[in-house]
Every structure is written in C-alpha cells, then in structure tokens.
Amino acid sequence: MMAGEQKASLPNLFQDKSRPCLSSWPEEVDELYVVSRFFVEEWRKFVRRPTRCSPVSSVGNRDLLCPHGGLMFTFASMTKEDSKLIALIWPSEWEAIQKLFVVDHTIRVLRRQPEEASPDSPLYVTEPELCSDCREGLLCQQQRDLREYAQATIYVRKVVDNTKVMKDSAPELNVSSSEVEEEREEARPEGEQDPDFNQANSNPKRRKVSHPNYGSYQKQGIRRSTRHRKVRGEKALLVSANQTLKDLKIQIMHAFSVAPFDQNLSIEGTTLTEDSATLGSLGVTPESVVFLKADEPVVDYAAIDDVMQGNQNHTQSQLPPHSPQLLWGG
C-alpha cells in the first residue's frame, strides 16, 4: 500500500523520466531541489520489491553536507563528476517528498538574474552555500585515495587493430541490470561493500572529510553509482598502487598469454611505457580500464624460403646414388 502510494505520487522519479538537468536548465522553473542518489536508489528498491526491502522513511540530506552544515559540491561539479552522487528534484516533486518522507535538510539550486547581467548570463547559487574548506579537503582525500590503494580492481581489455574486441554484454538473466546489481549488493555483508574506502578513511588527519555521515554516504552511494559495467571477455586484475608496470605486465601475461615484450598498454589514450614506474604514478586508479594491444609476430618469408631450400638440398644430398634402371624386355 505504501509503495503503491509513493510510486503514484512520484512516477517520473521512479521511472527516471523527464529529469531536470543543471547543464541545460529548464526554463519553466527558477529552483531545483537536491537529494542524494543513494536515497533515490534505496527508495526505488523498496517500491520495486516492498515485501523484501525496508521502507525508506527519511531523505537523509545531511549526508551531502559537511559538519559545518555547508554543501560539499559546487554547481560546476554537480553538472559533471558529482552528478552521479545527487538527484535533481522538480519543485512539484519536492512537495510530494515533504509529505511522504522526513526531510532533515533542504538543499536547493536557484537561478537568479542580476540586474546588471545579460539574460544569457544567469547566476546560479545553492542553499546552503558551499563550504570551501571541506570541499578542498574532500578533493585532497579523493586524490590520495586514487594514488594510495592496495588490492584494488582494474580491468584489462584487449584490442586488435585499435578496435575493441569485446562488446558490451547484455545484463545477466532476464532482469534489469539495476536489479542484478541490487541483488549482489544485498548479498554482501555489511562493512564489506567498500574495503578500499574504509581503509583510506582510517587516516585521522582529514577530520573534515572523514565526517561519519558523509563517509557513510560515500561508502554506500558512490560505489553503487560508479560501478564498472561488465564487458564480455574483459579480465579483472587485483593490483596495488606501489607495484610497477612490469609487475602488471606479468599479471597480464598469465591472464592473456601475451608476453610482456609484446604488450602495448594504454589508459585513456596515454601509452604506458616505463616498466619501472609505479601504477599510482602512471595514473592507474581503481576501476581503471587498461587497453592491451599485442604485437603480432613478424613473418620473414625470405628467411623461411632460405631455410626450406637448405632443408631440401640437405635431404637430396642424403639420398643414395641413382641406380641404373633395368629394362625388361617382353
């Protein structure tokens, strides 16, 4: 009953249809509301399977704020990398959310038109405002996590003639990909969903970034939103930031049966050539996709002809002298 009522009140949010976008601001409104992507995903799980999933009672926007109550994202970041962490809500949907859920903090993005500015240059502000100090600390922590990791997963994808060999595979079984991922997520014990993030946040130096509410949201929300999409035939390898490119090539040799000296590796268009460099210094981060192009053996047909001709002459020299033919008369 509750799931049906919520779905009827927020049909487009449930089906992910007609969603607003900050990069192309809708002309009909001057404000949009922000909630965490994790809240929306958990709510969709409940509506989809109300008998198996717990109902969502609170929006939980405190997870998007720092300990000082400031927003952790800029307007620009919410249009790019941080767009995977938030969900934009129409004003009419926000009215329904306030009736259906407990709202701890209201987060808005507003479009304003200063008098001296041209109509084509509106001003976008957030409520609450950005906390610059905590935002800077978050960015530093994220960069550190990308370069200081152990036993993280990367993916190696083989290419032939600059063409990807593997195509994106269809979701497993006859269910949506989101449902497959949800089943796997539910099967994981609590606290094991992101060991790398837990390890990285054990450092007490950055207290602003390791805020318990925000850290919990990162553990549950970021990983779910940026999970690598499987590709047929792709190999997943466990690596550490301090291991060398040569070490990685040895792993790839065992996985793909390609010798290290025949491997041409690249990541995001950059060729990896320095065997003694660490993966962290080369920009190989967790969940990265490394492309492998194997050198084909060069066939020297002239050398093969020489060898074959030599073998033929050697064979003929070993034959016994030609015996005279005996002619039999009739």
C-alpha atoms as a PDB file:
ATOM      1  CA  MET A   1       0.000   0.000   0.000  1.00  0.00           C
ATOM      2  CA  MET A   2       2.745   2.441   0.994  1.00  0.00           C
ATOM      3  CA  ALA A   3       4.903   1.535  -2.014  1.00  0.00           C
ATOM      4  CA  GLY A   4       1.981   1.972  -4.419  1.00  0.00           C
ATOM      5  CA  GLU A   5       1.096   5.369  -2.959  1.00  0.00           C
ATOM      6  CA  GLN A   6       4.679   6.602  -3.204  1.00  0.00           C
ATOM      7  CA  LYS A   7       5.033   5.350  -6.769  1.00  0.00           C
ATOM      8  CA  ALA A   8       1.807   7.077  -7.787  1.00  0.00           C
ATOM      9  CA  SER A   9       2.987  10.339  -6.194  1.00  0.00           C
ATOM     10  CA  LEU A  10       6.421  10.247  -7.840  1.00  0.00           C
ATOM     11  CA  PRO A  11       6.025   8.284 -11.102  1.00  0.00           C
ATOM     12  CA  ASN A  12       8.710  10.095 -13.116  1.00  0.00           C
ATOM     13  CA  LEU A  13      11.240   9.871 -10.309  1.00  0.00           C
ATOM     14  CA  PHE A  14      10.626   6.145 -10.013  1.00  0.00           C
ATOM     15  CA  GLN A  15      10.933   5.572 -13.764  1.00  0.00           C
ATOM     16  CA  ASP A  16      13.772   8.095 -14.147  1.00  0.00           C
ATOM     17  CA  LYS A  17      11.864  10.034 -16.794  1.00  0.00           C
ATOM     18  CA  SER A  18      11.738  13.780 -17.574  1.00  0.00           C
ATOM     19  CA  ARG A  19      14.540  14.575 -15.162  1.00  0.00           C
ATOM     20  CA  PRO A  20      15.864  18.149 -14.847  1.00  0.00           C
ATOM     21  CA  CYS A  21      19.458  18.873 -15.763  1.00  0.00           C
ATOM     22  CA  LEU A  22      21.716  21.625 -14.440  1.00  0.00           C
ATOM     23  CA  SER A  23      23.765  21.873 -17.636  1.00  0.00           C
ATOM     24  CA  SER A  24      20.585  22.717 -19.586  1.00  0.00           C
ATOM     25  CA  TRP A  25      18.491  24.496 -17.012  1.00  0.00           C
ATOM     26  CA  PRO A  26      14.738  24.140 -17.634  1.00  0.00           C
ATOM     27  CA  GLU A  27      13.197  27.484 -18.493  1.00  0.00           C
ATOM     28  CA  GLU A  28       9.933  26.873 -16.644  1.00  0.00           C
ATOM     29  CA  VAL A  29      11.451  26.900 -13.149  1.00  0.00           C
ATOM     30  CA  ASP A  30      13.907  29.056 -11.175  1.00  0.00           C
ATOM     31  CA  GLU A  31      14.737  26.497  -8.496  1.00  0.00           C
ATOM     32  CA  LEU A  32      15.523  22.804  -8.277  1.00  0.00           C
ATOM     33  CA  TYR A  33      15.944  20.608  -5.228  1.00  0.00           C
ATOM     34  CA  VAL A  34      18.736  18.155  -4.484  1.00  0.00           C
ATOM     35  CA  VAL A  35      18.677  14.770  -2.771  1.00  0.00           C
ATOM     36  CA  SER A  36      21.281  12.029  -2.629  1.00  0.00           C
ATOM     37  CA  ARG A  37      21.361   9.429  -5.368  1.00  0.00           C
ATOM     38  CA  PHE A  38      21.570   6.785  -2.660  1.00  0.00           C
ATOM     39  CA  PHE A  39      18.197   7.846  -1.237  1.00  0.00           C
ATOM     40  CA  VAL A  40      16.561   7.560  -4.669  1.00  0.00           C
ATOM     41  CA  GLU A  41      18.066   4.138  -5.377  1.00  0.00           C
ATOM     42  CA  GLU A  42      17.056   2.742  -1.998  1.00  0.00           C
ATOM     43  CA  TRP A  43      13.552   4.118  -2.430  1.00  0.00           C
ATOM     44  CA  ARG A  44      13.236   2.543  -5.886  1.00  0.00           C
ATOM     45  CA  LYS A  45      14.340  -0.798  -4.433  1.00  0.00           C
ATOM     46  CA  PHE A  46      11.585  -0.605  -1.842  1.00  0.00           C
ATOM     47  CA  VAL A  47       8.889   0.363  -4.360  1.00  0.00           C
ATOM     48  CA  ARG A  48      10.018  -2.381  -6.715  1.00  0.00           C
ATOM     49  CA  ARG A  49      10.045  -5.093  -4.027  1.00  0.00           C
ATOM     50  CA  PRO A  50       8.165  -3.834  -0.957  1.00  0.00           C
ATOM     51  CA  THR A  51       7.944  -7.280   0.660  1.00  0.00           C
ATOM     52  CA  ARG A  52      11.720  -7.808   0.546  1.00  0.00           C
ATOM     53  CA  CYS A  53      13.147  -4.327   1.126  1.00  0.00           C
ATOM     54  CA  SER A  54      12.747  -1.993   4.067  1.00  0.00           C
ATOM     55  CA  PRO A  55      10.770   1.213   3.510  1.00  0.00           C
ATOM     56  CA  VAL A  56      12.664   4.499   3.266  1.00  0.00           C
ATOM     57  CA  SER A  57      11.442   6.996   5.817  1.00  0.00           C
ATOM     58  CA  SER A  58      13.980   9.851   5.613  1.00  0.00           C
ATOM     59  CA  VAL A  59      15.612  11.757   2.774  1.00  0.00           C
ATOM     60  CA  GLY A  60      18.925  11.947   4.639  1.00  0.00           C
ATOM     61  CA  ASN A  61      20.318  15.092   3.027  1.00  0.00           C
ATOM     62  CA  ARG A  62      22.736  15.577   5.924  1.00  0.00           C
ATOM     63  CA  ASP A  63      24.990  13.120   4.097  1.00  0.00           C
ATOM     64  CA  LEU A  64      25.535  15.771   1.417  1.00  0.00           C
ATOM     65  CA  LEU A  65      26.631  18.387   3.934  1.00  0.00           C
ATOM     66  CA  CYS A  66      29.837  18.880   5.863  1.00  0.00           C
ATOM     67  CA  PRO A  67      29.978  19.086   9.698  1.00  0.00           C
ATOM     68  CA  HIS A  68      29.582  22.859   9.395  1.00  0.00           C
ATOM     69  CA  GLY A  69      26.310  22.495   7.504  1.00  0.00           C
ATOM     70  CA  GLY A  70      27.774  23.647   4.183  1.00  0.00           C
ATOM     71  CA  LEU A  71      27.267  21.923   0.850  1.00  0.00           C
ATOM     72  CA  MET A  72      30.096  19.635  -0.280  1.00  0.00           C
ATOM     73  CA  PHE A  73      29.567  20.206  -4.019  1.00  0.00           C
ATOM     74  CA  THR A  74      29.891  23.166  -6.344  1.00  0.00           C
ATOM     75  CA  PHE A  75      27.405  23.979  -9.072  1.00  0.00           C
ATOM     76  CA  ALA A  76      30.022  23.042 -11.693  1.00  0.00           C
ATOM     77  CA  SER A  77      30.859  19.705 -10.037  1.00  0.00           C
ATOM     78  CA  MET A  78      27.163  18.798  -9.834  1.00  0.00           C
ATOM     79  CA  THR A  79      26.992  19.101 -13.620  1.00  0.00           C
ATOM     80  CA  LYS A  80      29.997  16.791 -14.078  1.00  0.00           C
ATOM     81  CA  GLU A  81      31.705  14.295 -11.783  1.00  0.00           C
ATOM     82  CA  ASP A  82      29.410  14.769  -8.776  1.00  0.00           C
ATOM     83  CA  SER A  83      26.253  14.372 -10.855  1.00  0.00           C
ATOM     84  CA  LYS A  84      26.469  10.641 -10.072  1.00  0.00           C
ATOM     85  CA  LEU A  85      26.062  11.378  -6.376  1.00  0.00           C
ATOM     86  CA  ILE A  86      22.952  13.546  -6.448  1.00  0.00           C
ATOM     87  CA  ALA A  87      19.460  13.526  -7.917  1.00  0.00           C
ATOM     88  CA  LEU A  88      17.644  16.669  -9.018  1.00  0.00           C
ATOM     89  CA  ILE A  89      14.021  17.107  -7.992  1.00  0.00           C
ATOM     90  CA  TRP A  90      11.316  19.262  -9.570  1.00  0.00           C
ATOM     91  CA  PRO A  91       9.517  21.682  -7.201  1.00  0.00           C
ATOM     92  CA  SER A  92       6.269  19.741  -7.608  1.00  0.00           C
ATOM     93  CA  GLU A  93       8.072  16.503  -6.702  1.00  0.00           C
ATOM     94  CA  TRP A  94       9.635  18.154  -3.679  1.00  0.00           C
ATOM     95  CA  GLU A  95       6.187  18.979  -2.327  1.00  0.00           C
ATOM     96  CA  ALA A  96       5.287  15.305  -2.550  1.00  0.00           C
ATOM     97  CA  ILE A  97       8.577  14.242  -0.951  1.00  0.00           C
ATOM     98  CA  GLN A  98       7.945  16.513   2.023  1.00  0.00           C
ATOM     99  CA  LYS A  99       4.624  14.764   2.601  1.00  0.00           C
ATOM    100  CA  LEU A 100       5.953  11.230   2.173  1.00  0.00           C
ATOM    101  CA  PHE A 101       9.338  11.402   3.919  1.00  0.00           C
ATOM    102  CA  VAL A 102      11.092  13.092   6.803  1.00  0.00           C
ATOM    103  CA  VAL A 103      13.280  15.886   5.382  1.00  0.00           C
ATOM    104  CA  ASP A 104      16.193  16.781   7.617  1.00  0.00           C
ATOM    105  CA  HIS A 105      17.828  19.420   5.380  1.00  0.00           C
ATOM    106  CA  THR A 106      16.537  21.239   2.321  1.00  0.00           C
ATOM    107  CA  ILE A 107      19.093  21.712  -0.466  1.00  0.00           C
ATOM    108  CA  ARG A 108      18.228  23.965  -3.385  1.00  0.00           C
ATOM    109  CA  VAL A 109      19.863  25.289  -6.531  1.00  0.00           C
ATOM    110  CA  LEU A 110      18.455  28.663  -7.589  1.00  0.00           C
ATOM    111  CA  ARG A 111      18.736  30.617 -10.799  1.00  0.00           C
ATOM    112  CA  ARG A 112      18.906  34.365 -10.344  1.00  0.00           C
ATOM    113  CA  GLN A 113      19.115  37.173 -12.841  1.00  0.00           C
ATOM    114  CA  PRO A 114      21.231  40.095 -11.580  1.00  0.00           C
ATOM    115  CA  GLU A 115      20.110  43.463 -12.890  1.00  0.00           C
ATOM    116  CA  GLU A 116      23.469  44.299 -14.439  1.00  0.00           C
ATOM    117  CA  ALA A 117      23.877  40.880 -16.083  1.00  0.00           C
ATOM    118  CA  SER A 118      22.602  39.926 -19.511  1.00  0.00           C
ATOM    119  CA  PRO A 119      19.681  37.499 -19.796  1.00  0.00           C
ATOM    120  CA  ASP A 120      22.055  34.922 -21.231  1.00  0.00           C
ATOM    121  CA  SER A 121      24.273  35.003 -18.129  1.00  0.00           C
ATOM    122  CA  PRO A 122      22.169  33.993 -15.126  1.00  0.00           C
ATOM    123  CA  LEU A 123      23.666  33.418 -11.697  1.00  0.00           C
ATOM    124  CA  TYR A 124      23.313  30.027 -10.041  1.00  0.00           C
ATOM    125  CA  VAL A 125      23.529  29.754  -6.263  1.00  0.00           C
ATOM    126  CA  THR A 126      22.998  26.964  -3.783  1.00  0.00           C
ATOM    127  CA  GLU A 127      21.274  26.881  -0.415  1.00  0.00           C
ATOM    128  CA  PRO A 128      23.114  26.111   1.787  1.00  0.00           C
ATOM    129  CA  GLU A 129      26.267  27.604   0.351  1.00  0.00           C
ATOM    130  CA  LEU A 130      29.438  25.680  -0.431  1.00  0.00           C
ATOM    131  CA  CYS A 131      31.872  25.028   2.427  1.00  0.00           C
ATOM    132  CA  SER A 132      35.153  25.789   0.658  1.00  0.00           C
ATOM    133  CA  ASP A 133      37.436  24.335   3.333  1.00  0.00           C
ATOM    134  CA  CYS A 134      35.677  20.994   3.481  1.00  0.00           C
ATOM    135  CA  ARG A 135      35.402  20.858  -0.294  1.00  0.00           C
ATOM    136  CA  GLU A 136      39.147  21.327  -0.614  1.00  0.00           C
ATOM    137  CA  GLY A 137      39.774  18.643   1.994  1.00  0.00           C
ATOM    138  CA  LEU A 138      37.465  16.258   0.139  1.00  0.00           C
ATOM    139  CA  LEU A 139      39.318  16.756  -3.135  1.00  0.00           C
ATOM    140  CA  CYS A 140      42.675  16.142  -1.460  1.00  0.00           C
ATOM    141  CA  GLN A 141      41.363  12.969   0.142  1.00  0.00           C
ATOM    142  CA  GLN A 142      39.954  11.722  -3.151  1.00  0.00           C
ATOM    143  CA  GLN A 143      43.270  12.286  -4.932  1.00  0.00           C
ATOM    144  CA  ARG A 144      45.113  10.495  -2.131  1.00  0.00           C
ATOM    145  CA  ASP A 145      42.726   7.549  -2.321  1.00  0.00           C
ATOM    146  CA  LEU A 146      43.313   7.251  -6.062  1.00  0.00           C
ATOM    147  CA  ARG A 147      47.085   7.011  -5.619  1.00  0.00           C
ATOM    148  CA  GLU A 148      47.334   5.061  -2.364  1.00  0.00           C
ATOM    149  CA  TYR A 149      45.443   1.809  -2.696  1.00  0.00           C
ATOM    150  CA  ALA A 150      46.074  -1.889  -2.185  1.00  0.00           C
ATOM    151  CA  GLN A 151      44.390  -4.880  -3.804  1.00  0.00           C
ATOM    152  CA  ALA A 152      42.099  -2.745  -5.927  1.00  0.00           C
ATOM    153  CA  THR A 153      40.407  -3.955  -9.088  1.00  0.00           C
ATOM    154  CA  ILE A 154      41.327  -2.741 -12.555  1.00  0.00           C
ATOM    155  CA  TYR A 155      40.124  -4.073 -15.906  1.00  0.00           C
ATOM    156  CA  VAL A 156      42.237  -5.082 -18.883  1.00  0.00           C
ATOM    157  CA  ARG A 157      40.591  -5.039 -22.301  1.00  0.00           C
ATOM    158  CA  LYS A 158      42.312  -6.470 -25.359  1.00  0.00           C
ATOM    159  CA  VAL A 159      42.137  -4.639 -28.695  1.00  0.00           C
ATOM    160  CA  VAL A 160      43.088  -5.657 -32.227  1.00  0.00           C
ATOM    161  CA  ASP A 161      43.979  -3.026 -34.847  1.00  0.00           C
ATOM    162  CA  ASN A 162      42.746  -0.288 -32.499  1.00  0.00           C
ATOM    163  CA  THR A 163      39.319  -1.916 -32.398  1.00  0.00           C
ATOM    164  CA  LYS A 164      37.838  -3.192 -29.173  1.00  0.00           C
ATOM    165  CA  VAL A 165      37.429  -6.938 -29.399  1.00  0.00           C
ATOM    166  CA  MET A 166      34.760  -7.258 -26.747  1.00  0.00           C
ATOM    167  CA  LYS A 167      31.310  -5.711 -26.930  1.00  0.00           C
ATOM    168  CA  ASP A 168      29.193  -4.623 -24.015  1.00  0.00           C
ATOM    169  CA  SER A 169      27.443  -7.694 -22.756  1.00  0.00           C
ATOM    170  CA  ALA A 170      23.754  -7.851 -22.020  1.00  0.00           C
ATOM    171  CA  PRO A 171      22.631  -7.921 -18.394  1.00  0.00           C
ATOM    172  CA  GLU A 172      22.684 -11.354 -16.829  1.00  0.00           C
ATOM    173  CA  LEU A 173      19.408 -13.280 -16.785  1.00  0.00           C
ATOM    174  CA  ASN A 174      16.134 -11.692 -17.819  1.00  0.00           C
ATOM    175  CA  VAL A 175      16.109  -8.856 -15.336  1.00  0.00           C
ATOM    176  CA  SER A 176      17.235  -5.265 -15.491  1.00  0.00           C
ATOM    177  CA  SER A 177      20.881  -4.516 -14.820  1.00  0.00           C
ATOM    178  CA  SER A 178      19.958  -2.403 -11.805  1.00  0.00           C
ATOM    179  CA  GLU A 179      18.129  -5.323 -10.224  1.00  0.00           C
ATOM    180  CA  VAL A 180      21.084  -7.626 -10.806  1.00  0.00           C
ATOM    181  CA  GLU A 181      23.390  -5.166  -9.087  1.00  0.00           C
ATOM    182  CA  GLU A 182      20.949  -4.710  -6.221  1.00  0.00           C
ATOM    183  CA  GLU A 183      20.827  -8.463  -5.622  1.00  0.00           C
ATOM    184  CA  ARG A 184      24.614  -8.601  -5.472  1.00  0.00           C
ATOM    185  CA  GLU A 185      24.751  -5.579  -3.185  1.00  0.00           C
ATOM    186  CA  GLU A 186      22.247  -7.117  -0.780  1.00  0.00           C
ATOM    187  CA  ALA A 187      24.269 -10.338  -0.670  1.00  0.00           C
ATOM    188  CA  ARG A 188      27.359  -8.544   0.615  1.00  0.00           C
ATOM    189  CA  PRO A 189      27.815  -8.422   4.390  1.00  0.00           C
ATOM    190  CA  GLU A 190      27.634  -5.011   5.991  1.00  0.00           C
ATOM    191  CA  GLY A 191      31.014  -3.343   6.105  1.00  0.00           C
ATOM    192  CA  GLU A 192      32.438  -5.271   3.153  1.00  0.00           C
ATOM    193  CA  GLN A 193      30.952  -3.192   0.370  1.00  0.00           C
ATOM    194  CA  ASP A 194      33.989  -0.961   0.030  1.00  0.00           C
ATOM    195  CA  PRO A 195      37.120  -2.092   1.892  1.00  0.00           C
ATOM    196  CA  ASP A 196      39.354   0.309  -0.023  1.00  0.00           C
ATOM    197  CA  PHE A 197      37.296   3.298   1.049  1.00  0.00           C
ATOM    198  CA  ASN A 198      37.207   2.157   4.684  1.00  0.00           C
ATOM    199  CA  GLN A 199      40.965   1.730   4.669  1.00  0.00           C
ATOM    200  CA  ALA A 200      41.526   5.125   3.098  1.00  0.00           C
ATOM    201  CA  ASN A 201      39.280   6.871   5.607  1.00  0.00           C
ATOM    202  CA  SER A 202      41.082   5.333   8.581  1.00  0.00           C
ATOM    203  CA  ASN A 203      43.580   8.184   8.313  1.00  0.00           C
ATOM    204  CA  PRO A 204      42.659  10.643  11.097  1.00  0.00           C
ATOM    205  CA  LYS A 205      44.466  13.619   9.538  1.00  0.00           C
ATOM    206  CA  ARG A 206      41.492  14.805   7.453  1.00  0.00           C
ATOM    207  CA  ARG A 207      38.736  15.111  10.016  1.00  0.00           C
ATOM    208  CA  LYS A 208      36.608  17.280   7.745  1.00  0.00           C
ATOM    209  CA  VAL A 209      36.444  14.668   5.040  1.00  0.00           C
ATOM    210  CA  SER A 210      36.046  11.681   7.338  1.00  0.00           C
ATOM    211  CA  HIS A 211      32.789  13.067   8.746  1.00  0.00           C
ATOM    212  CA  PRO A 212      30.782   9.929   9.677  1.00  0.00           C
ATOM    213  CA  ASN A 213      27.614  10.875   7.798  1.00  0.00           C
ATOM    214  CA  TYR A 214      29.402  11.859   4.610  1.00  0.00           C
ATOM    215  CA  GLY A 215      31.744   8.878   4.805  1.00  0.00           C
ATOM    216  CA  SER A 216      28.777   6.557   5.129  1.00  0.00           C
ATOM    217  CA  TYR A 217      27.198   8.109   2.066  1.00  0.00           C
ATOM    218  CA  GLN A 218      30.397   7.699   0.070  1.00  0.00           C
ATOM    219  CA  LYS A 219      30.659   4.059   1.066  1.00  0.00           C
ATOM    220  CA  GLN A 220      27.089   3.306   0.028  1.00  0.00           C
ATOM    221  CA  GLY A 221      26.349   5.834  -2.688  1.00  0.00           C
ATOM    222  CA  ILE A 222      29.479   6.471  -4.711  1.00  0.00           C
ATOM    223  CA  ARG A 223      30.370   2.850  -5.223  1.00  0.00           C
ATOM    224  CA  ARG A 224      26.870   1.946  -6.341  1.00  0.00           C
ATOM    225  CA  SER A 225      26.688   4.798  -8.823  1.00  0.00           C
ATOM    226  CA  THR A 226      30.084   4.329 -10.451  1.00  0.00           C
ATOM    227  CA  ARG A 227      30.262   0.543 -10.602  1.00  0.00           C
ATOM    228  CA  HIS A 228      32.109  -0.687 -13.670  1.00  0.00           C
ATOM    229  CA  ARG A 229      29.892  -2.113 -16.373  1.00  0.00           C
ATOM    230  CA  LYS A 230      30.926  -5.604 -17.349  1.00  0.00           C
ATOM    231  CA  VAL A 231      32.304  -6.311 -20.818  1.00  0.00           C
ATOM    232  CA  ARG A 232      32.361  -9.785 -22.288  1.00  0.00           C
ATOM    233  CA  GLY A 233      35.839 -11.302 -22.155  1.00  0.00           C
ATOM    234  CA  GLU A 234      37.311  -8.491 -20.084  1.00  0.00           C
ATOM    235  CA  LYS A 235      39.772  -9.514 -17.378  1.00  0.00           C
ATOM    236  CA  ALA A 236      39.691  -8.094 -13.851  1.00  0.00           C
ATOM    237  CA  LEU A 237      43.024  -7.919 -12.027  1.00  0.00           C
ATOM    238  CA  LEU A 238      43.880  -7.041  -8.428  1.00  0.00           C
ATOM    239  CA  VAL A 239      46.701  -4.504  -8.221  1.00  0.00           C
ATOM    240  CA  SER A 240      48.295  -2.076  -5.760  1.00  0.00           C
ATOM    241  CA  ALA A 241      49.450   1.477  -6.324  1.00  0.00           C
ATOM    242  CA  ASN A 242      53.062   0.727  -5.428  1.00  0.00           C
ATOM    243  CA  GLN A 243      53.571  -2.150  -7.848  1.00  0.00           C
ATOM    244  CA  THR A 244      55.405  -1.444 -11.098  1.00  0.00           C
ATOM    245  CA  LEU A 245      54.208  -1.566 -14.671  1.00  0.00           C
ATOM    246  CA  LYS A 246      56.459  -4.590 -15.168  1.00  0.00           C
ATOM    247  CA  ASP A 247      54.578  -6.397 -12.402  1.00  0.00           C
ATOM    248  CA  LEU A 248      51.296  -5.603 -14.144  1.00  0.00           C
ATOM    249  CA  LYS A 249      52.626  -6.937 -17.448  1.00  0.00           C
ATOM    250  CA  ILE A 250      53.470 -10.233 -15.764  1.00  0.00           C
ATOM    251  CA  GLN A 251      49.902 -10.455 -14.445  1.00  0.00           C
ATOM    252  CA  ILE A 252      48.579  -9.706 -17.934  1.00  0.00           C
ATOM    253  CA  MET A 253      50.866 -12.392 -19.382  1.00  0.00           C
ATOM    254  CA  HIS A 254      49.245 -15.011 -17.160  1.00  0.00           C
ATOM    255  CA  ALA A 255      45.735 -13.708 -17.908  1.00  0.00           C
ATOM    256  CA  PHE A 256      46.020 -13.229 -21.691  1.00  0.00           C
ATOM    257  CA  SER A 257      49.021 -15.424 -22.644  1.00  0.00           C
ATOM    258  CA  VAL A 258      50.799 -12.402 -24.124  1.00  0.00           C
ATOM    259  CA  ALA A 259      54.496 -11.977 -23.347  1.00  0.00           C
ATOM    260  CA  PRO A 260      55.437  -8.693 -21.587  1.00  0.00           C
ATOM    261  CA  PHE A 261      57.604  -7.549 -24.516  1.00  0.00           C
ATOM    262  CA  ASP A 262      54.618  -7.997 -26.868  1.00  0.00           C
ATOM    263  CA  GLN A 263      52.277  -5.889 -24.715  1.00  0.00           C
ATOM    264  CA  ASN A 264      51.328  -2.329 -25.645  1.00  0.00           C
ATOM    265  CA  LEU A 265      49.341  -0.867 -22.751  1.00  0.00           C
ATOM    266  CA  SER A 266      47.415   2.396 -22.652  1.00  0.00           C
ATOM    267  CA  ILE A 267      44.940   4.148 -20.398  1.00  0.00           C
ATOM    268  CA  GLU A 268      42.670   6.992 -21.528  1.00  0.00           C
ATOM    269  CA  GLY A 269      44.745   7.409 -24.681  1.00  0.00           C
ATOM    270  CA  THR A 270      48.098   7.574 -22.856  1.00  0.00           C
ATOM    271  CA  THR A 271      50.625   4.837 -23.624  1.00  0.00           C
ATOM    272  CA  LEU A 272      52.261   3.176 -20.609  1.00  0.00           C
ATOM    273  CA  THR A 273      55.925   2.543 -21.378  1.00  0.00           C
ATOM    274  CA  GLU A 274      58.038   2.954 -18.238  1.00  0.00           C
ATOM    275  CA  ASP A 275      58.290  -0.533 -16.751  1.00  0.00           C
ATOM    276  CA  SER A 276      59.902   0.652 -13.525  1.00  0.00           C
ATOM    277  CA  ALA A 277      57.207   3.278 -12.765  1.00  0.00           C
ATOM    278  CA  THR A 278      54.519   2.511 -10.200  1.00  0.00           C
ATOM    279  CA  LEU A 279      50.901   2.231 -11.217  1.00  0.00           C
ATOM    280  CA  GLY A 280      49.982   5.102  -8.918  1.00  0.00           C
ATOM    281  CA  SER A 281      52.448   7.439 -10.640  1.00  0.00           C
ATOM    282  CA  LEU A 282      51.160   6.354 -14.066  1.00  0.00           C
ATOM    283  CA  GLY A 283      47.601   7.321 -13.206  1.00  0.00           C
ATOM    284  CA  VAL A 284      46.250   3.773 -12.974  1.00  0.00           C
ATOM    285  CA  THR A 285      43.471   4.113 -10.388  1.00  0.00           C
ATOM    286  CA  PRO A 286      40.918   1.653  -9.005  1.00  0.00           C
ATOM    287  CA  GLU A 287      38.276   0.679 -11.580  1.00  0.00           C
ATOM    288  CA  SER A 288      40.502   1.907 -14.433  1.00  0.00           C
ATOM    289  CA  VAL A 289      40.304   0.232 -17.833  1.00  0.00           C
ATOM    290  CA  VAL A 290      43.717  -0.592 -19.325  1.00  0.00           C
ATOM    291  CA  PHE A 291      43.755  -1.396 -23.036  1.00  0.00           C
ATOM    292  CA  LEU A 292      46.068  -4.137 -24.254  1.00  0.00           C
ATOM    293  CA  LYS A 293      47.281  -4.347 -27.856  1.00  0.00           C
ATOM    294  CA  ALA A 294      49.501  -7.341 -28.531  1.00  0.00           C
ATOM    295  CA  ASP A 295      52.276  -7.214 -31.111  1.00  0.00           C
ATOM    296  CA  GLU A 296      51.781  -9.813 -33.808  1.00  0.00           C
ATOM    297  CA  PRO A 297      54.839 -11.905 -34.702  1.00  0.00           C
ATOM    298  CA  VAL A 298      56.604 -10.667 -37.838  1.00  0.00           C
ATOM    299  CA  VAL A 299      56.878 -13.332 -40.504  1.00  0.00           C
ATOM    300  CA  ASP A 300      60.102 -13.198 -42.575  1.00  0.00           C
ATOM    301  CA  TYR A 301      59.157 -15.131 -45.691  1.00  0.00           C
ATOM    302  CA  ALA A 302      62.617 -14.737 -47.254  1.00  0.00           C
ATOM    303  CA  ALA A 303      64.202 -16.393 -44.244  1.00  0.00           C
ATOM    304  CA  ILE A 304      61.639 -19.178 -44.374  1.00  0.00           C
ATOM    305  CA  ASP A 305      62.422 -19.780 -48.069  1.00  0.00           C
ATOM    306  CA  ASP A 306      66.133 -19.970 -47.290  1.00  0.00           C
ATOM    307  CA  VAL A 307      65.530 -22.487 -44.537  1.00  0.00           C
ATOM    308  CA  MET A 308      63.217 -24.568 -46.678  1.00  0.00           C
ATOM    309  CA  GLN A 309      65.682 -24.501 -49.603  1.00  0.00           C
ATOM    310  CA  GLY A 310      68.505 -25.534 -47.290  1.00  0.00           C
ATOM    311  CA  ASN A 311      66.486 -28.400 -45.906  1.00  0.00           C
ATOM    312  CA  GLN A 312      65.623 -29.574 -49.401  1.00  0.00           C
ATOM    313  CA  ASN A 313      69.273 -29.555 -50.540  1.00  0.00           C
ATOM    314  CA  HIS A 314      70.300 -31.380 -47.365  1.00  0.00           C
ATOM    315  CA  THR A 315      67.677 -34.057 -47.988  1.00  0.00           C
ATOM    316  CA  GLN A 316      68.768 -34.607 -51.559  1.00  0.00           C
ATOM    317  CA  SER A 317      72.411 -34.944 -50.514  1.00  0.00           C
ATOM    318  CA  GLN A 318      71.466 -37.778 -48.183  1.00  0.00           C
ATOM    319  CA  LEU A 319      69.827 -39.864 -50.904  1.00  0.00           C
ATOM    320  CA  PRO A 320      71.821 -42.933 -52.249  1.00  0.00           C
ATOM    321  CA  PRO A 321      73.331 -42.704 -55.747  1.00  0.00           C
ATOM    322  CA  HIS A 322      70.916 -43.257 -58.584  1.00  0.00           C
ATOM    323  CA  SER A 323      70.828 -46.950 -59.514  1.00  0.00           C
ATOM    324  CA  PRO A 324      70.811 -47.915 -63.181  1.00  0.00           C
ATOM    325  CA  GLN A 325      67.416 -48.914 -64.429  1.00  0.00           C
ATOM    326  CA  LEU A 326      66.879 -52.453 -65.570  1.00  0.00           C
ATOM    327  CA  LEU A 327      64.868 -52.697 -68.681  1.00  0.00           C
ATOM    328  CA  TRP A 328      62.862 -55.793 -69.044  1.00  0.00           C
ATOM    329  CA  GLY A 329      62.142 -56.922 -72.497  1.00  0.00           C
ATOM    330  CA  GLY A 330      58.998 -58.590 -73.438  1.00  0.00           C
END
